[in-house]
Short mmCIF file of C-alpha atoms in Angstrom, two decimals:
data_model
loop_
_atom_site.label_atom_id
_atom_site.label_comp_id
_atom_site.label_asym_id
_atom_site.label_seq_id
_atom_site.Cartn_x
_atom_site.Cartn_y
_atom_site.Cartn_z
CA MET N 282 67.16 101.33 64.54
CA ILE N 283 68.89 98.56 62.59
CA GLU N 284 67.08 95.85 64.54
CA ALA N 285 63.71 97.61 64.31
CA ASP N 286 63.72 98.72 60.66
CA ILE N 287 65.76 96.10 58.84
CA GLY N 288 65.32 92.85 60.74
CA SER N 289 66.25 89.90 58.55
CA ARG N 290 66.94 90.38 54.84
CA THR N 291 64.00 88.11 53.97
CA GLU N 292 61.64 90.23 56.06
CA LEU N 293 62.92 93.44 54.48
CA LEU N 294 62.47 92.12 50.95
CA LEU N 295 58.98 90.85 51.82
CA ARG N 296 57.94 94.27 53.12
CA PHE N 297 59.16 95.97 49.95
CA PHE N 298 57.40 93.35 47.79
CA VAL N 299 54.03 93.74 49.58
CA VAL N 300 54.12 97.53 49.38
CA GLY N 301 55.24 97.51 45.74
CA PHE N 302 52.68 94.90 44.67
CA THR N 303 49.82 96.73 46.42
CA ALA N 304 50.86 100.05 44.90
CA LEU N 305 51.04 98.54 41.38
CA PHE N 306 47.56 97.07 41.84
CA LEU N 307 46.26 100.51 42.86
CA ILE N 308 47.93 102.16 39.87
CA ILE N 309 46.29 99.71 37.47
CA ALA N 310 42.89 99.97 39.19
CA THR N 311 42.81 103.79 39.42
CA GLU N 312 45.12 104.79 36.55
CA GLN N 313 46.38 107.61 38.79
CA ARG N 314 49.95 108.72 38.20
CA ALA N 315 50.13 110.19 41.71
CA ILE N 316 50.35 106.68 43.18
CA ALA N 317 53.11 105.75 40.72
CA LEU N 318 55.07 108.85 41.72
CA TRP N 319 54.50 108.02 45.39
CA LEU N 320 55.76 104.45 44.86
CA ILE N 321 58.97 105.67 43.23
CA ILE N 322 59.65 108.20 46.00
CA PHE N 323 58.79 105.70 48.74
CA LEU N 324 61.00 102.92 47.36
CA LEU N 325 63.91 105.29 46.80
CA THR N 326 63.61 106.80 50.28
CA ASN N 327 63.24 103.49 52.09
CA GLY N 328 65.87 101.83 49.94
CA TYR N 329 68.36 104.59 50.73
CA TYR N 330 67.40 104.50 54.43
CA SER N 331 67.87 100.72 54.63
CA TRP N 332 71.17 100.96 52.77
CA ARG N 333 72.43 103.64 55.15
CA LEU N 334 71.45 101.52 58.14
CA SER N 335 73.23 98.47 56.75
CA LYS N 336 76.44 100.49 56.34
CA VAL N 337 76.41 102.08 59.79
CA ALA N 338 79.54 101.45 61.83
CA THR N 339 79.58 102.05 65.57
CA PRO N 340 80.07 104.41 67.26
CA VAL N 341 77.64 106.59 65.31
CA SER N 342 78.20 110.34 65.23
CA ALA N 343 75.40 112.67 66.30
CA GLN N 344 75.16 114.06 62.75
CA THR N 345 74.76 110.57 61.23
CA TYR N 346 72.15 109.61 63.82
CA LEU N 347 70.10 112.76 63.18
CA GLY N 348 70.26 112.08 59.44
CA LEU N 349 68.97 108.53 59.95
CA GLN N 350 66.18 109.81 62.19
CA ALA N 351 65.12 112.29 59.50
CA LEU N 352 65.07 109.56 56.84
CA PHE N 353 63.02 107.32 59.12
CA MET N 354 60.44 110.05 59.80
CA LEU N 355 60.20 110.81 56.08
CA SER N 356 59.59 107.14 55.22
CA VAL N 357 56.88 106.84 57.90
CA ALA N 358 55.18 110.00 56.65
CA LEU N 359 55.31 108.75 53.04
CA TYR N 360 53.78 105.39 53.93
CA THR N 361 50.96 106.97 55.95
CA SER N 362 50.28 109.59 53.27
CA CYS N 363 49.47 106.86 50.75
CA ALA N 364 47.04 105.20 53.17
CA VAL N 365 45.32 108.57 53.68
CA TYR N 366 45.22 109.24 49.93
CA ILE N 367 43.57 105.93 48.98
CA PHE N 368 41.15 106.27 51.90
CA LEU N 369 39.94 109.55 50.41
CA VAL N 370 39.07 107.76 47.14
CA GLY N 371 36.06 106.58 49.09
CA THR N 372 35.12 103.26 47.46
CA PRO N 373 34.71 100.31 49.85
CA SER N 374 37.68 98.43 48.41
CA PHE N 375 40.00 101.41 48.76
CA VAL N 376 38.79 102.23 52.27
CA THR N 377 39.43 98.61 53.26
CA THR N 378 42.92 98.77 51.73
CA ALA N 379 43.69 102.00 53.59
CA LEU N 380 42.50 100.56 56.90
CA ALA N 381 44.54 97.39 56.30
CA ALA N 382 47.65 99.47 55.54
CA LEU N 383 47.23 101.55 58.69
CA THR N 384 46.55 98.45 60.80
CA ALA N 385 49.68 96.79 59.41
CA GLN N 386 51.68 99.90 60.29
CA ALA N 387 50.28 99.89 63.85
CA LEU N 388 51.08 96.19 64.34
CA PHE N 389 54.57 96.71 62.95
CA ASN N 390 55.17 99.56 65.42
CA ILE N 391 53.96 97.52 68.39
CA SER N 392 56.10 94.53 67.43
CA ARG N 393 59.29 96.59 67.29
CA HIS N 394 61.41 97.87 70.18
CA ARG N 395 62.97 101.19 69.29
CA GLN N 396 65.93 102.45 71.28
CA SER N 397 64.83 106.05 70.73
CA ASP N 398 61.70 107.22 72.54
CA VAL N 399 61.51 110.07 70.01
CA LEU N 400 61.06 107.65 67.10
CA ALA N 401 58.58 105.52 69.05
CA ILE N 402 56.52 108.61 69.87
CA PHE N 403 56.65 109.74 66.23
CA ASP N 404 55.47 106.27 65.11
CA THR N 405 52.61 106.40 67.57
CA ALA N 406 51.55 109.95 66.78
CA VAL N 407 51.46 109.43 63.00
CA VAL N 408 49.31 106.29 63.18
CA ALA N 409 46.99 107.71 65.85
CA LEU N 410 46.45 110.96 63.91
CA ALA N 411 45.80 109.02 60.70
CA GLY N 412 43.26 106.88 62.57
CA LEU N 413 41.53 109.99 63.90
CA PHE N 414 41.47 111.41 60.38
CA PHE N 415 39.82 108.24 59.07
CA GLY N 416 37.21 108.47 61.82
CA LEU N 417 36.46 112.17 61.22
CA SER N 418 36.20 111.59 57.46
CA SER N 419 33.72 108.77 58.05
CA LEU N 420 31.83 110.98 60.49
CA TRP N 421 31.27 113.63 57.86
CA LYS N 422 29.90 111.05 55.40
CA VAL N 423 27.07 110.05 57.75
CA ASP N 424 26.00 113.60 58.57
CA GLY N 425 22.60 113.64 60.26
CA ASN N 426 22.57 110.01 61.42
CA LEU N 427 23.29 110.36 65.16
CA SER N 428 23.54 106.64 65.95
CA GLU N 429 26.11 105.99 63.23
CA GLN N 430 28.03 109.10 64.27
CA MET N 431 28.21 107.88 67.87
CA ILE N 432 29.41 104.43 66.76
CA ILE N 433 32.15 105.97 64.62
CA VAL N 434 33.26 108.35 67.41
CA ILE N 435 33.39 105.59 70.04
CA ALA N 436 35.15 103.15 67.72
CA THR N 437 37.71 105.72 66.53
CA LEU N 438 38.55 107.10 69.96
CA GLY N 439 38.62 103.61 71.49
CA VAL N 440 40.98 102.12 68.93
CA CYS N 441 43.29 105.15 68.79
CA SER N 442 43.41 105.49 72.58
CA TYR N 443 44.13 101.80 73.07
CA TYR N 444 46.90 101.96 70.46
CA VAL N 445 48.53 104.96 72.15
CA ILE N 446 48.29 103.31 75.58
CA ALA N 447 49.77 100.08 74.20
CA GLN N 448 52.68 101.96 72.68
CA ILE N 449 53.36 103.91 75.89
CA ARG N 450 53.25 100.71 77.89
CA LYS N 451 55.59 99.01 75.43
CA ILE N 452 58.10 101.88 75.74
CA GLN N 453 57.95 101.68 79.55
CA ILE N 454 58.44 97.90 79.57
CA HIS N 455 61.30 98.14 77.07
CA ASN N 456 63.07 100.83 79.11
CA ALA N 457 62.57 98.84 82.32
CA LEU N 458 64.01 95.72 80.65
CA GLN N 459 66.99 97.66 79.38
CA THR N 460 67.67 99.04 82.86
CA SER N 461 67.28 95.59 84.45
CA ARG N 462 69.59 94.05 81.86
CA GLN N 463 72.27 96.68 82.48
CA GLU N 464 71.97 96.24 86.24
CA ALA N 465 72.21 92.46 85.90
CA VAL N 466 75.33 92.71 83.73
CA GLN N 467 76.90 95.15 86.18
CA THR N 468 76.06 92.88 89.14
CA GLN N 469 77.55 89.84 87.42
CA LYS N 470 80.66 91.78 86.48
CA MET N 471 81.14 93.06 90.03
CA ARG N 472 80.59 89.56 91.45
CA ALA N 473 83.17 88.10 89.08
CA VAL N 474 85.67 90.87 89.84
CA GLY N 475 85.01 90.47 93.55
CA GLN N 476 85.63 86.73 93.49
CA LEU N 477 88.79 87.15 91.43
CA THR N 478 90.26 89.98 93.52
CA ALA N 479 89.40 88.25 96.80
CA GLY N 480 91.20 85.09 95.69
CA VAL N 481 94.22 87.00 94.40
CA ALA N 482 94.37 89.17 97.52
CA HIS N 483 94.36 86.22 99.91
CA GLU N 484 97.04 84.33 97.98
CA PHE N 485 99.15 87.48 97.60
CA ASN N 486 98.77 88.20 101.31
CA ASN N 487 100.10 84.74 102.14
CA LEU N 488 103.14 85.37 99.96
CA LEU N 489 103.66 88.77 101.57
CA THR N 490 103.67 87.19 105.02
CA VAL N 491 106.54 84.93 104.00
CA ILE N 492 108.41 87.76 102.25
CA ARG N 493 108.02 90.16 105.18
CA GLY N 494 109.04 87.49 107.70
CA ASN N 495 112.28 86.77 105.83
CA ILE N 496 113.06 90.49 105.51
CA GLU N 497 112.59 90.94 109.26
CA LEU N 498 114.89 87.99 109.94
CA ALA N 499 117.48 89.56 107.64
CA GLN N 500 117.19 92.82 109.58
CA LEU N 501 118.13 91.00 112.80
CA SER N 502 121.45 89.92 111.37
CA GLU N 503 124.34 92.32 111.39
CA GLY N 504 124.89 94.16 108.15
CA THR N 505 126.07 97.41 106.68
CA SER N 506 123.98 100.54 106.97
CA GLU N 507 123.38 100.37 103.23
CA SER N 508 121.97 96.84 103.43
CA GLN N 509 119.80 97.80 106.40
CA ALA N 510 118.45 100.78 104.43
CA ARG N 511 117.59 98.52 101.53
CA LEU N 512 115.84 96.10 103.87
CA ASN N 513 113.84 99.01 105.29
CA ASP N 514 112.82 99.95 101.75
CA ALA N 515 111.76 96.36 101.17
CA ILE N 516 109.61 96.46 104.33
CA LYS N 517 107.96 99.67 103.14
CA ALA N 518 107.26 98.09 99.75
CA ALA N 519 105.73 95.08 101.49
CA ASP N 520 103.55 97.43 103.56
CA ARG N 521 102.35 99.15 100.38
CA ALA N 522 101.58 95.77 98.85
CA ASP N 523 99.68 94.84 102.00
CA ALA N 524 97.64 98.05 101.67
CA LEU N 525 96.85 97.08 98.07
CA THR N 526 95.54 93.68 99.16
CA SER N 527 93.36 95.45 101.72
CA GLN N 528 91.92 97.57 98.92
CA LEU N 529 91.24 94.47 96.84
CA LEU N 530 89.47 92.81 99.74
CA SER N 531 87.46 95.95 100.47
CA LEU N 532 86.11 96.27 96.95
CA SER N 533 85.17 92.57 96.99
CA ARG N 534 83.37 93.10 100.35
CA LYS N 535 85.55 90.42 101.98
CA ALA N 536 87.89 92.52 104.08
CA ARG N 537 88.26 91.72 107.77
CA LEU N 538 86.72 94.80 109.31
CA GLU N 539 87.29 95.51 112.98
CA ALA N 540 84.21 97.58 113.65
CA ALA N 541 84.15 99.59 116.85
CA SER N 542 82.57 102.73 118.23
CA ILE N 543 84.53 105.75 116.99
CA ASN N 544 84.64 108.95 119.01
CA LEU N 545 84.40 111.44 116.18
CA ASP N 546 85.77 114.36 118.17
CA GLN N 547 89.02 112.47 118.75
CA PHE N 548 88.99 111.04 115.21
CA TRP N 549 88.86 114.49 113.58
CA ARG N 550 91.67 115.79 115.80
CA ASP N 551 93.86 112.85 114.79
CA PHE N 552 92.89 113.10 111.13
CA ALA N 553 93.78 116.83 111.04
CA THR N 554 97.42 115.86 111.62
CA ILE N 555 97.38 113.55 108.57
CA VAL N 556 95.86 116.00 106.07
CA PRO N 557 98.98 118.20 105.54
CA ARG N 558 101.01 115.13 104.57
CA ILE N 559 98.71 114.19 101.67
CA THR N 560 98.05 117.64 100.18
CA SER N 561 100.13 120.44 98.75
CA ALA N 562 100.31 124.05 99.89
CA GLN N 563 97.87 125.03 97.11
CA ILE N 564 95.20 122.62 98.40
CA ARG N 565 93.13 123.85 101.34
CA VAL N 566 91.27 121.14 103.28
CA HIS N 567 88.51 122.33 105.61
CA LEU N 568 87.33 119.93 108.31
CA GLU N 569 83.76 120.93 109.18
CA PRO N 570 82.21 118.21 111.36
CA GLN N 571 78.98 119.00 113.21
CA SER N 572 78.32 118.10 116.81
CA GLU N 573 76.09 115.18 115.76
CA PRO N 574 76.58 112.33 115.47
CA GLU N 575 79.09 111.97 118.28
CA THR N 576 80.10 108.43 117.29
CA LEU N 577 80.17 106.07 114.32
CA TYR N 578 80.39 102.29 114.29
CA CYS N 579 82.90 101.04 111.73
CA ASP N 580 86.58 100.17 111.22
CA VAL N 581 88.51 103.33 112.11
CA ASN N 582 91.56 102.41 110.00
CA GLN N 583 89.46 101.72 106.91
CA LEU N 584 87.55 104.98 107.47
CA GLU N 585 90.84 106.86 107.62
CA VAL N 586 92.09 105.18 104.44
CA ALA N 587 88.79 105.93 102.68
CA LEU N 588 88.99 109.64 103.50
CA ILE N 589 92.63 109.80 102.43
CA ASN N 590 91.69 108.21 99.11
CA LEU N 591 88.90 110.72 98.55
CA ILE N 592 91.09 113.72 99.40
CA ILE N 593 93.85 112.46 97.10
CA ASN N 594 91.30 111.98 94.31
CA ALA N 595 90.06 115.54 94.83
CA ARG N 596 93.65 116.83 94.89
CA ASP N 597 94.48 115.11 91.59
CA ALA N 598 91.21 116.23 89.95
CA MET N 599 91.92 119.87 90.86
CA ASP N 600 95.47 119.65 89.50
CA GLU N 601 97.02 120.47 92.90
CA ARG N 602 95.06 123.74 93.35
CA GLY N 603 91.67 124.14 95.01
CA GLU N 604 89.65 123.53 98.16
CA VAL N 605 88.21 120.43 99.81
CA TRP N 606 85.54 120.38 102.51
CA VAL N 607 85.22 117.32 104.76
CA GLY N 608 82.18 117.24 107.02
CA CYS N 609 80.08 114.90 109.12
CA ARG N 610 76.42 115.19 110.13
CA GLN N 611 73.43 113.19 111.20
CA ALA N 612 71.68 111.51 108.27
CA THR N 613 68.40 113.07 107.13
CA PRO N 614 65.49 111.13 105.58
CA ALA N 615 66.58 112.53 102.19
CA ASP N 616 70.11 111.17 102.78
CA LEU N 617 68.77 107.73 103.69
CA SER N 618 66.62 107.65 100.56
CA HIS N 619 69.48 108.82 98.33
CA LEU N 620 71.85 106.19 99.74
CA GLY N 621 69.25 103.42 99.78
CA LEU N 622 69.51 102.94 103.55
CA ASP N 623 66.89 101.79 106.04
CA LYS N 624 64.79 104.83 106.92
CA ASP N 625 64.48 103.57 110.52
CA GLY N 626 68.24 103.08 110.95
CA ALA N 627 70.70 105.39 112.67
CA PHE N 628 73.40 106.68 110.31
CA GLY N 629 75.94 109.43 110.08
CA ILE N 630 76.90 111.06 106.78
CA ILE N 631 80.52 111.94 106.02
CA THR N 632 80.82 114.29 103.05
CA VAL N 633 83.88 115.10 100.96
CA ARG N 634 83.32 117.99 98.55
CA ASP N 635 85.74 119.78 96.23
CA ASN N 636 85.51 122.72 93.84
CA GLY N 637 87.24 120.95 90.96
CA PRO N 638 85.97 120.50 87.39
CA GLY N 639 83.62 117.65 88.35
CA ILE N 640 83.21 114.23 86.78
CA PRO N 641 81.69 114.08 83.26
CA LYS N 642 78.16 112.70 83.34
CA HIS N 643 78.96 109.75 81.08
CA LEU N 644 81.83 108.67 83.37
CA LEU N 645 79.95 108.98 86.66
CA PRO N 646 78.59 105.37 86.66
CA LYS N 647 82.04 104.00 85.77
CA VAL N 648 84.20 105.64 88.44
CA VAL N 649 83.21 103.03 91.05
CA GLU N 650 84.08 100.13 88.75
CA PRO N 651 87.26 98.30 89.82
CA PHE N 652 90.39 99.27 87.87
CA PHE N 653 88.66 102.09 85.98
CA THR N 654 90.77 105.24 86.10
CA THR N 655 91.09 108.45 84.12
CA LYS N 656 94.63 109.03 85.37
CA ASP N 657 97.73 108.41 83.28
CA VAL N 658 99.45 105.03 83.33
CA GLY N 659 101.27 104.53 86.61
CA GLN N 660 99.36 107.28 88.43
CA GLY N 661 96.28 105.37 89.52
CA THR N 662 95.07 101.80 90.01
CA GLY N 663 91.34 102.52 89.79
CA LEU N 664 90.80 100.94 93.23
CA GLY N 665 90.28 104.06 95.36
CA LEU N 666 86.57 104.72 94.88
CA PRO N 667 85.59 101.02 94.58
CA MET N 668 87.42 100.42 97.87
CA VAL N 669 85.56 103.28 99.57
CA LYS N 670 82.23 102.03 98.22
CA GLY N 671 83.01 98.47 99.31
CA PHE N 672 84.01 99.63 102.80
CA CYS N 673 80.76 101.60 103.24
CA GLU N 674 78.56 98.75 102.05
CA GLN N 675 80.40 96.09 104.07
CA SER N 676 80.03 98.32 107.13
CA GLY N 677 76.25 98.31 106.62
CA GLY N 678 76.08 101.78 105.11
CA GLY N 679 75.86 103.38 101.68
CA PHE N 680 77.85 105.38 99.16
CA ALA N 681 76.95 107.98 96.53
CA ILE N 682 78.62 110.52 94.25
CA VAL N 683 77.07 113.75 92.98
CA SER N 684 79.01 115.81 90.47
CA ASP N 685 78.61 118.80 88.18
CA PRO N 686 81.00 121.35 86.61
CA SER N 687 81.23 123.22 89.95
CA GLY N 688 82.68 120.24 91.82
CA THR N 689 82.15 116.75 93.19
CA LEU N 690 80.40 115.65 96.38
CA VAL N 691 80.96 112.16 97.84
CA LEU N 692 78.65 110.89 100.57
CA LEU N 693 79.57 108.05 102.93
CA GLY N 694 76.68 106.74 104.98
CA LEU N 695 77.95 104.83 108.03
CA PRO N 696 76.04 103.33 110.96
CA VAL N 697 75.79 104.92 114.37
CA LEU N 698 75.98 102.51 117.30
CA SER N 699 72.54 102.26 118.85
CA SER N 700 72.45 102.90 122.57
#
């Protein structure tokens, strides 16, 4: 709104000067006090609206935004009402002035990009209706002359229709540009994060190799049971650090995946033994795989880690009390479309669904961003979901999250080995 209605200070002052000068000329020419009253109300309304916009500090509350929208609509209605009023005077000079004022308003609307579709539609509707009113008024003045009536009808409908179409097209282009700009920014951010994390992960992994090697050498030497216990703790810490580097590489799509054909029947039996170790007694995990597909083609260790991450996320979101359903099925055409996968490809869909509170709509696009977390400090790195997404995409599959207040559903699309 600030960009559309204020612009530069010079432009704003010029607009006020042109409107004020034209109104003063009309007052002198017609000696009508109504125009003087209109000028006072218009300048006060627009002046207050512009002042409010210049003082706005982000973020703007819903109440403030609605107030600004109301002021904008009032100022548009006031401007158009004057054009209609002087058009009704009927003399050629006043009709020309009214048409010029309405044309200027239409050009101003087309030249501006409003963030709110509501305001853009209001702009369009007011000008189009005023144009139709001008046409109908002219139509009545040539009553009985069919040829002139037809010319007026065609001209009025043509101009108003073209204006509405131009405005709709402008809104569509503006929205498409906004979406493209956001996607480009997100892509650049993910590329930068990926390059950074990949570099850090590789260097950190090299350091870990040296650290772990020295710890293992220390374990070979004789020592007290206490020192051996501490060395074992150090090995475990190194293993956790190694898992973290794997997550970093996964989200940057540069992990070394050892893809192989996975027998899902055996995989689910093995995974069922892991589930009790990552959930509490109040969390019930239901494994509900279907008979198809029988196999998947991906890295079995990364798949296991991905599912563990998703179950832990569900556990934390439900505050240690709830149910989680883990399933696997053959991908349907709707699944392939939703995940952006090749409709001719063979994919299996692993689903992880919980009955927790769901993810707020405004946070849904952010949860797959690296290092974004809603957990308290020290309770989450923000790498779980980005790692799962990176694993799916690097495996040649897709990833999606659907959430509402009744729970969250995560879909992992993974390839099936073609026979």
